[in-house]
Amino acid sequence: MPKRLTREQVDRYHADGFCFPVDVMTRVEAEAFRGRLEEAEARHPEALGATSRNNAHIAFTFMDEIIHHPALLDAVEDLIGPDILCWGTVLFIKEPDTPGYVSWHQDLNYTPVEPHDGVTAWLALSPSNRESGCMRMLPGTHREGVREQIDTFHADNILTRGQTIQDLGTSRAVDLLLEPGQISLHHGRTIHSSQPNRSPDRRIGVAIQQFVPPHVRERDGRGYAVLVRGRDRYRHFESLPRPRRDMAPEDAARRDAVNAHWADFLYRGARQRRAY
Ligand SMILES: O=C(O)CCC(=O)C(=O)O
């Protein structure tokens, strides 16, 4: 018996490579997290902007609480089991009426974790719909292996390298409509994208990318992770402590070290680097 997902959602995840929407918190709780995010953005603009969106959970308590949220972890447990590590997070924020978009891609093309047994949870802290540029997914593509992506570095493409899978038929794409407090769950090989935010509100997504069971490891190194539930009998990752306040210098330094490690694989072989 699943803890949070319905049996149908579990089946959908395995068949399609994603499932949604999953209620994990009330709208009021989601609004409180949004409030804390926006307060933290105002107080630490250098640490929470478009170019500093990775791994905020290491240095900010609201993000740490999100990755440990019991209902969210129950949903993740339904897919990957009771021992759960958080390998990383990305804040995908699209400001009102801006051209930023995400091209068709697979996360596991550039994130070096193996085997492919993890899952990404994407939490909406504002409405995510067609107008605001919700994620769109191509069902079943997680079963087809990792595809070639080309780097475009297009100015409006908010992926690190503007990486894009070309020549795709996208007529079967599904829009992942979410209200604040709901998540979607996707497999890292599922091909997905998102359009610009044409709404008057910010589109705020917290991607926990990804939750992995402890037998997963990084291809070329040790890497870092936070044990968020259960036990880690493998110790493939350096274990990160939880922040007790925002931007304590030792946590900020840990986050910088993890992000430098990420930049090494995110930009491996690329002809240019961006600031994120
Ligand atoms: O938030 C978006 O629009 C894209 C997010 C994404 O690509 C991901 O979470 O893997």
mmCIF file of C-alpha atoms and ligand atoms in Angstrom:
data_model
loop_
_atom_site.group_PDB
_atom_site.id
_atom_site.type_symbol
_atom_site.label_atom_id
_atom_site.label_comp_id
_atom_site.label_asym_id
_atom_site.label_seq_id
_atom_site.Cartn_x
_atom_site.Cartn_y
_atom_site.Cartn_z
ATOM 1 C CA MET A 1 0.000 0.000 0.000
ATOM 2 C CA PRO A 2 1.610 3.334 -1.022
ATOM 3 C CA LYS A 3 1.976 5.963 1.740
ATOM 4 C CA ARG A 4 1.062 9.088 -0.229
ATOM 5 C CA LEU A 5 0.552 8.280 -3.895
ATOM 6 C CA THR A 6 -2.422 6.406 -5.227
ATOM 7 C CA ARG A 7 -1.768 3.010 -6.791
ATOM 8 C CA GLU A 8 -2.697 4.639 -10.117
ATOM 9 C CA GLN A 9 -0.071 7.382 -9.641
ATOM 10 C CA VAL A 10 2.612 4.770 -8.942
ATOM 11 C CA ASP A 11 1.594 2.894 -12.106
ATOM 12 C CA ARG A 12 1.521 6.143 -14.112
ATOM 13 C CA TYR A 13 5.025 7.009 -12.928
ATOM 14 C CA HIS A 14 6.396 3.689 -14.119
ATOM 15 C CA ALA A 15 4.478 3.764 -17.418
ATOM 16 C CA ASP A 16 4.913 7.449 -18.324
ATOM 17 C CA GLY A 17 8.027 8.497 -16.394
ATOM 18 C CA PHE A 18 6.111 11.059 -14.339
ATOM 19 C CA CYS A 19 3.021 11.563 -12.220
ATOM 20 C CA PHE A 20 1.154 14.602 -10.921
ATOM 21 C CA PRO A 21 -0.448 16.375 -9.145
ATOM 22 C CA VAL A 22 0.384 15.134 -5.660
ATOM 23 C CA ASP A 23 -0.827 17.205 -2.703
ATOM 24 C CA VAL A 24 1.945 17.435 -0.137
ATOM 25 C CA MET A 25 1.068 20.616 1.735
ATOM 26 C CA THR A 26 -1.773 23.086 2.071
ATOM 27 C CA ARG A 27 -1.835 26.295 0.066
ATOM 28 C CA VAL A 28 -1.254 28.173 3.341
ATOM 29 C CA GLU A 29 1.900 26.144 4.051
ATOM 30 C CA ALA A 30 3.124 26.682 0.482
ATOM 31 C CA GLU A 31 2.502 30.424 0.832
ATOM 32 C CA ALA A 32 4.506 30.443 4.059
ATOM 33 C CA PHE A 33 7.444 28.757 2.257
ATOM 34 C CA ARG A 34 7.120 31.302 -0.552
ATOM 35 C CA GLY A 35 7.190 34.097 2.033
ATOM 36 C CA ARG A 36 10.370 32.689 3.572
ATOM 37 C CA LEU A 37 11.968 32.303 0.133
ATOM 38 C CA GLU A 38 11.155 35.915 -0.756
ATOM 39 C CA GLU A 39 12.420 37.184 2.590
ATOM 40 C CA ALA A 40 15.646 35.239 2.087
ATOM 41 C CA GLU A 41 15.959 36.622 -1.471
ATOM 42 C CA ALA A 42 15.648 40.159 -0.090
ATOM 43 C CA ARG A 43 18.190 39.525 2.649
ATOM 44 C CA HIS A 44 20.713 37.517 0.606
ATOM 45 C CA PRO A 45 20.243 38.552 -3.047
ATOM 46 C CA GLU A 46 23.736 37.322 -3.972
ATOM 47 C CA ALA A 47 22.919 33.818 -2.709
ATOM 48 C CA LEU A 48 19.430 33.307 -4.165
ATOM 49 C CA GLY A 49 19.309 34.860 -7.617
ATOM 50 C CA ALA A 50 19.048 33.508 -11.155
ATOM 51 C CA THR A 51 22.760 32.739 -11.123
ATOM 52 C CA SER A 52 22.784 31.214 -7.639
ATOM 53 C CA ARG A 53 19.886 28.822 -7.804
ATOM 54 C CA ASN A 54 21.653 25.539 -7.086
ATOM 55 C CA ASN A 55 21.692 23.704 -3.762
ATOM 56 C CA ALA A 56 20.173 26.408 -1.555
ATOM 57 C CA HIS A 57 19.090 23.607 0.829
ATOM 58 C CA ILE A 58 22.661 23.498 2.159
ATOM 59 C CA ALA A 59 22.535 27.079 3.464
ATOM 60 C CA PHE A 60 18.839 28.046 3.884
ATOM 61 C CA THR A 61 16.494 26.592 6.475
ATOM 62 C CA PHE A 62 13.291 26.929 4.381
ATOM 63 C CA MET A 63 14.871 24.768 1.659
ATOM 64 C CA ASP A 64 16.167 22.297 4.226
ATOM 65 C CA GLU A 65 12.623 21.978 5.623
ATOM 66 C CA ILE A 66 11.240 21.419 2.131
ATOM 67 C CA ILE A 67 13.626 18.530 1.384
ATOM 68 C CA HIS A 68 12.698 16.956 4.747
ATOM 69 C CA HIS A 69 8.943 17.550 4.398
ATOM 70 C CA PRO A 70 7.251 14.349 5.647
ATOM 71 C CA ALA A 71 4.394 14.204 3.115
ATOM 72 C CA LEU A 72 6.749 14.953 0.241
ATOM 73 C CA LEU A 73 9.105 12.198 1.420
ATOM 74 C CA ASP A 74 6.184 9.774 1.754
ATOM 75 C CA ALA A 75 5.455 10.303 -1.950
ATOM 76 C CA VAL A 76 9.125 9.801 -2.822
ATOM 77 C CA GLU A 77 9.299 6.683 -0.625
ATOM 78 C CA ASP A 78 6.407 5.207 -2.614
ATOM 79 C CA LEU A 79 8.700 5.236 -5.664
ATOM 80 C CA ILE A 80 12.241 4.603 -4.385
ATOM 81 C CA GLY A 81 11.885 3.018 -0.949
ATOM 82 C CA PRO A 82 12.463 4.118 2.666
ATOM 83 C CA ASP A 83 16.172 5.085 2.507
ATOM 84 C CA ILE A 84 16.389 8.455 0.801
ATOM 85 C CA LEU A 85 19.201 10.903 0.044
ATOM 86 C CA CYS A 86 18.762 14.375 -1.392
ATOM 87 C CA TRP A 87 21.502 14.765 -3.995
ATOM 88 C CA GLY A 88 20.677 18.346 -5.022
ATOM 89 C CA THR A 89 18.151 21.127 -5.526
ATOM 90 C CA VAL A 90 17.533 23.806 -8.139
ATOM 91 C CA LEU A 91 15.233 26.814 -7.750
ATOM 92 C CA PHE A 92 13.518 27.303 -11.098
ATOM 93 C CA ILE A 93 12.009 30.779 -10.832
ATOM 94 C CA LYS A 94 10.569 32.570 -13.834
ATOM 95 C CA GLU A 95 9.752 36.200 -13.189
ATOM 96 C CA PRO A 96 6.400 37.621 -14.416
ATOM 97 C CA ASP A 97 6.169 38.099 -18.163
ATOM 98 C CA THR A 98 9.736 37.137 -19.018
ATOM 99 C CA PRO A 99 11.125 35.150 -21.969
ATOM 100 C CA GLY A 100 13.048 32.487 -20.025
ATOM 101 C CA TYR A 101 12.264 28.954 -21.172
ATOM 102 C CA VAL A 102 13.613 25.424 -20.792
ATOM 103 C CA SER A 103 14.333 23.394 -23.929
ATOM 104 C CA TRP A 104 13.564 19.682 -24.363
ATOM 105 C CA HIS A 105 16.112 17.746 -22.334
ATOM 106 C CA GLN A 106 16.789 14.803 -20.030
ATOM 107 C CA ASP A 107 18.272 15.519 -16.594
ATOM 108 C CA LEU A 108 20.283 12.293 -16.608
ATOM 109 C CA ASN A 109 22.140 13.395 -19.704
ATOM 110 C CA TYR A 110 24.250 15.731 -17.561
ATOM 111 C CA THR A 111 23.790 14.601 -13.954
ATOM 112 C CA PRO A 112 26.300 11.813 -13.338
ATOM 113 C CA VAL A 113 24.344 9.596 -10.931
ATOM 114 C CA GLU A 114 24.014 5.879 -11.570
ATOM 115 C CA PRO A 115 22.078 3.640 -11.678
ATOM 116 C CA HIS A 116 19.070 5.675 -12.793
ATOM 117 C CA ASP A 117 16.968 4.796 -9.758
ATOM 118 C CA GLY A 118 16.276 8.307 -8.381
ATOM 119 C CA VAL A 119 13.328 10.626 -8.830
ATOM 120 C CA THR A 120 12.950 14.396 -9.145
ATOM 121 C CA ALA A 121 10.234 16.097 -7.107
ATOM 122 C CA TRP A 122 9.165 19.536 -8.359
ATOM 123 C CA LEU A 123 7.235 21.568 -5.792
ATOM 124 C CA ALA A 124 5.054 24.492 -6.921
ATOM 125 C CA LEU A 125 5.160 27.546 -4.647
ATOM 126 C CA SER A 126 3.013 29.524 -7.117
ATOM 127 C CA PRO A 127 0.540 28.378 -9.781
ATOM 128 C CA SER A 128 2.298 26.428 -12.523
ATOM 129 C CA ASN A 129 0.132 26.308 -15.619
ATOM 130 C CA ARG A 130 0.203 26.980 -19.368
ATOM 131 C CA GLU A 131 0.243 30.748 -18.872
ATOM 132 C CA SER A 132 3.051 30.714 -16.286
ATOM 133 C CA GLY A 133 5.203 28.162 -18.151
ATOM 134 C CA CYS A 134 4.621 24.826 -16.445
ATOM 135 C CA MET A 135 6.769 21.800 -17.192
ATOM 136 C CA ARG A 136 5.739 19.674 -20.177
ATOM 137 C CA MET A 137 6.671 15.989 -20.424
ATOM 138 C CA LEU A 138 6.800 13.397 -23.181
ATOM 139 C CA PRO A 139 5.275 10.211 -21.744
ATOM 140 C CA GLY A 140 7.261 6.984 -21.959
ATOM 141 C CA THR A 141 10.548 8.616 -22.996
ATOM 142 C CA HIS A 142 12.242 7.448 -19.768
ATOM 143 C CA ARG A 143 12.172 3.940 -21.289
ATOM 144 C CA GLU A 144 14.143 4.943 -24.381
ATOM 145 C CA GLY A 145 17.644 5.633 -23.031
ATOM 146 C CA VAL A 146 19.652 8.840 -22.925
ATOM 147 C CA ARG A 147 19.455 10.928 -26.113
ATOM 148 C CA GLU A 148 22.040 13.258 -27.612
ATOM 149 C CA GLN A 149 21.654 16.918 -26.625
ATOM 150 C CA ILE A 150 23.299 19.863 -28.339
ATOM 151 C CA ASP A 151 24.408 22.998 -26.495
ATOM 152 C CA THR A 152 22.715 26.173 -27.731
ATOM 153 C CA PHE A 153 23.588 28.621 -24.940
ATOM 154 C CA HIS A 154 20.542 30.571 -26.140
ATOM 155 C CA ALA A 155 20.252 33.743 -24.044
ATOM 156 C CA ASP A 156 16.664 33.005 -22.934
ATOM 157 C CA ASN A 157 17.227 29.313 -22.273
ATOM 158 C CA ILE A 158 17.586 28.950 -18.515
ATOM 159 C CA LEU A 159 19.256 25.537 -18.629
ATOM 160 C CA THR A 160 22.980 25.758 -17.923
ATOM 161 C CA ARG A 161 24.116 25.066 -21.498
ATOM 162 C CA GLY A 162 20.796 25.593 -23.247
ATOM 163 C CA GLN A 163 21.031 21.877 -23.938
ATOM 164 C CA THR A 164 18.428 20.639 -26.410
ATOM 165 C CA ILE A 165 17.276 17.360 -27.905
ATOM 166 C CA GLN A 166 16.522 17.991 -31.563
ATOM 167 C CA ASP A 167 13.987 16.534 -33.988
ATOM 168 C CA LEU A 168 11.423 15.500 -31.406
ATOM 169 C CA GLY A 169 7.759 14.856 -32.051
ATOM 170 C CA THR A 170 6.103 16.774 -29.216
ATOM 171 C CA SER A 171 2.395 16.476 -30.048
ATOM 172 C CA ARG A 172 1.899 14.013 -27.151
ATOM 173 C CA ALA A 173 3.397 16.406 -24.566
ATOM 174 C CA VAL A 174 1.529 16.602 -21.264
ATOM 175 C CA ASP A 175 1.312 19.891 -19.331
ATOM 176 C CA LEU A 176 2.025 19.369 -15.632
ATOM 177 C CA LEU A 177 -0.517 21.722 -14.078
ATOM 178 C CA LEU A 178 0.179 22.352 -10.397
ATOM 179 C CA GLU A 179 -1.269 24.533 -7.673
ATOM 180 C CA PRO A 180 0.882 25.848 -4.811
ATOM 181 C CA GLY A 181 1.633 22.958 -2.435
ATOM 182 C CA GLN A 182 1.456 20.276 -5.113
ATOM 183 C CA ILE A 183 4.359 18.336 -6.586
ATOM 184 C CA SER A 184 5.065 16.408 -9.715
ATOM 185 C CA LEU A 185 7.507 13.501 -9.739
ATOM 186 C CA HIS A 186 9.608 12.659 -12.783
ATOM 187 C CA HIS A 187 12.236 10.154 -13.797
ATOM 188 C CA GLY A 188 15.549 11.698 -14.866
ATOM 189 C CA ARG A 189 15.329 10.245 -18.379
ATOM 190 C CA THR A 190 11.858 11.634 -19.086
ATOM 191 C CA ILE A 191 12.182 14.280 -21.801
ATOM 192 C CA HIS A 192 10.716 17.603 -20.651
ATOM 193 C CA SER A 193 10.713 21.347 -21.236
ATOM 194 C CA SER A 194 8.825 24.505 -20.258
ATOM 195 C CA GLN A 195 7.644 27.685 -21.948
ATOM 196 C CA PRO A 196 8.118 31.321 -20.800
ATOM 197 C CA ASN A 197 6.083 32.793 -17.965
ATOM 198 C CA ARG A 198 3.476 35.095 -19.517
ATOM 199 C CA SER A 199 1.518 35.526 -16.279
ATOM 200 C CA PRO A 200 1.613 38.530 -13.924
ATOM 201 C CA ASP A 201 2.947 36.379 -11.033
ATOM 202 C CA ARG A 202 6.291 34.681 -10.505
ATOM 203 C CA ARG A 203 6.399 30.995 -11.392
ATOM 204 C CA ILE A 204 8.297 29.413 -8.525
ATOM 205 C CA GLY A 205 9.372 25.785 -8.703
ATOM 206 C CA VAL A 206 11.616 23.996 -6.221
ATOM 207 C CA ALA A 207 13.182 21.053 -8.056
ATOM 208 C CA ILE A 208 14.672 18.451 -5.766
ATOM 209 C CA GLN A 209 16.954 16.915 -8.264
ATOM 210 C CA GLN A 210 17.074 14.305 -7.288
ATOM 211 C CA PHE A 211 16.089 12.088 -4.424
ATOM 212 C CA VAL A 212 18.138 8.908 -4.710
ATOM 213 C CA PRO A 213 18.301 5.617 -2.827
ATOM 214 C CA PRO A 214 21.720 5.117 -1.180
ATOM 215 C CA HIS A 215 22.997 2.469 -3.611
ATOM 216 C CA VAL A 216 23.179 5.205 -6.271
ATOM 217 C CA ARG A 217 26.578 6.843 -6.767
ATOM 218 C CA GLU A 218 28.331 9.438 -8.863
ATOM 219 C CA ARG A 219 30.087 8.102 -11.941
ATOM 220 C CA ASP A 220 33.392 9.910 -11.462
ATOM 221 C CA GLY A 221 33.689 10.877 -7.865
ATOM 222 C CA ARG A 222 32.308 10.900 -4.403
ATOM 223 C CA GLY A 223 29.882 13.831 -4.452
ATOM 224 C CA TYR A 224 27.679 15.154 -1.657
ATOM 225 C CA ALA A 225 24.201 14.374 -0.343
ATOM 226 C CA VAL A 226 21.880 14.862 2.635
ATOM 227 C CA LEU A 227 20.317 11.787 4.216
ATOM 228 C CA VAL A 228 16.673 12.849 4.565
ATOM 229 C CA ARG A 229 15.053 9.559 5.604
ATOM 230 C CA GLY A 230 16.123 6.089 6.689
ATOM 231 C CA ARG A 231 19.676 4.714 6.612
ATOM 232 C CA ASP A 232 22.648 4.997 4.298
ATOM 233 C CA ARG A 233 24.474 1.661 4.350
ATOM 234 C CA TYR A 234 26.594 2.471 1.299
ATOM 235 C CA ARG A 235 28.162 5.865 2.115
ATOM 236 C CA HIS A 236 28.880 6.690 -1.511
ATOM 237 C CA PHE A 237 28.438 10.400 -0.772
ATOM 238 C CA GLU A 238 29.942 12.855 1.665
ATOM 239 C CA SER A 239 27.117 13.503 4.092
ATOM 240 C CA LEU A 240 26.090 17.163 4.491
ATOM 241 C CA PRO A 241 24.743 18.559 7.797
ATOM 242 C CA ARG A 242 21.480 20.508 8.078
ATOM 243 C CA PRO A 243 21.721 24.318 8.289
ATOM 244 C CA ARG A 244 20.568 25.756 11.628
ATOM 245 C CA ARG A 245 20.249 29.323 10.340
ATOM 246 C CA ASP A 246 20.414 31.019 6.958
ATOM 247 C CA MET A 247 23.806 31.591 5.379
ATOM 248 C CA ALA A 248 26.002 30.598 8.291
ATOM 249 C CA PRO A 249 29.535 30.973 6.863
ATOM 250 C CA GLU A 250 30.370 27.261 7.167
ATOM 251 C CA ASP A 251 27.156 26.276 5.345
ATOM 252 C CA ALA A 252 27.692 28.914 2.642
ATOM 253 C CA ALA A 253 31.224 27.545 2.133
ATOM 254 C CA ARG A 254 29.878 23.971 1.888
ATOM 255 C CA ARG A 255 27.332 25.076 -0.688
ATOM 256 C CA ASP A 256 30.052 26.814 -2.716
ATOM 257 C CA ALA A 257 32.129 23.623 -2.668
ATOM 258 C CA VAL A 258 29.177 21.519 -3.850
ATOM 259 C CA ASN A 259 28.327 24.032 -6.582
ATOM 260 C CA ALA A 260 31.945 24.075 -7.783
ATOM 261 C CA HIS A 261 31.766 20.278 -7.971
ATOM 262 C CA TRP A 262 28.479 20.555 -9.914
ATOM 263 C CA ALA A 263 29.971 23.084 -12.349
ATOM 264 C CA ASP A 264 32.664 20.524 -13.221
ATOM 265 C CA PHE A 265 30.145 18.052 -14.588
ATOM 266 C CA LEU A 266 27.474 20.525 -15.757
ATOM 267 C CA TYR A 267 30.009 22.195 -18.066
ATOM 268 C CA ARG A 268 32.196 19.206 -18.918
ATOM 269 C CA GLY A 269 33.311 19.545 -22.543
ATOM 270 C CA ALA A 270 31.301 22.756 -23.057
ATOM 271 C CA ARG A 271 32.701 25.560 -25.188
ATOM 272 C CA GLN A 272 31.584 28.203 -22.701
ATOM 273 C CA ARG A 273 30.410 28.538 -19.110
ATOM 274 C CA ARG A 274 27.633 30.611 -17.627
ATOM 275 C CA ALA A 275 27.524 31.949 -14.099
ATOM 276 C CA TYR A 276 25.189 29.190 -12.867
HETATM 277 O O1 LIG B 1 11.084 24.460 -13.945
HETATM 278 C C1 LIG B 1 11.186 24.263 -15.126
HETATM 279 O O2 LIG B 1 10.572 24.937 -15.959
HETATM 280 C C2 LIG B 1 12.074 23.167 -15.651
HETATM 281 C C3 LIG B 1 12.563 22.298 -14.549
HETATM 282 C C4 LIG B 1 13.335 21.112 -14.977
HETATM 283 O O3 LIG B 1 13.774 21.000 -16.087
HETATM 284 C C5 LIG B 1 13.560 20.063 -13.986
HETATM 285 O O4 LIG B 1 13.150 20.197 -12.832
HETATM 286 O O5 LIG B 1 14.174 19.045 -14.346
#
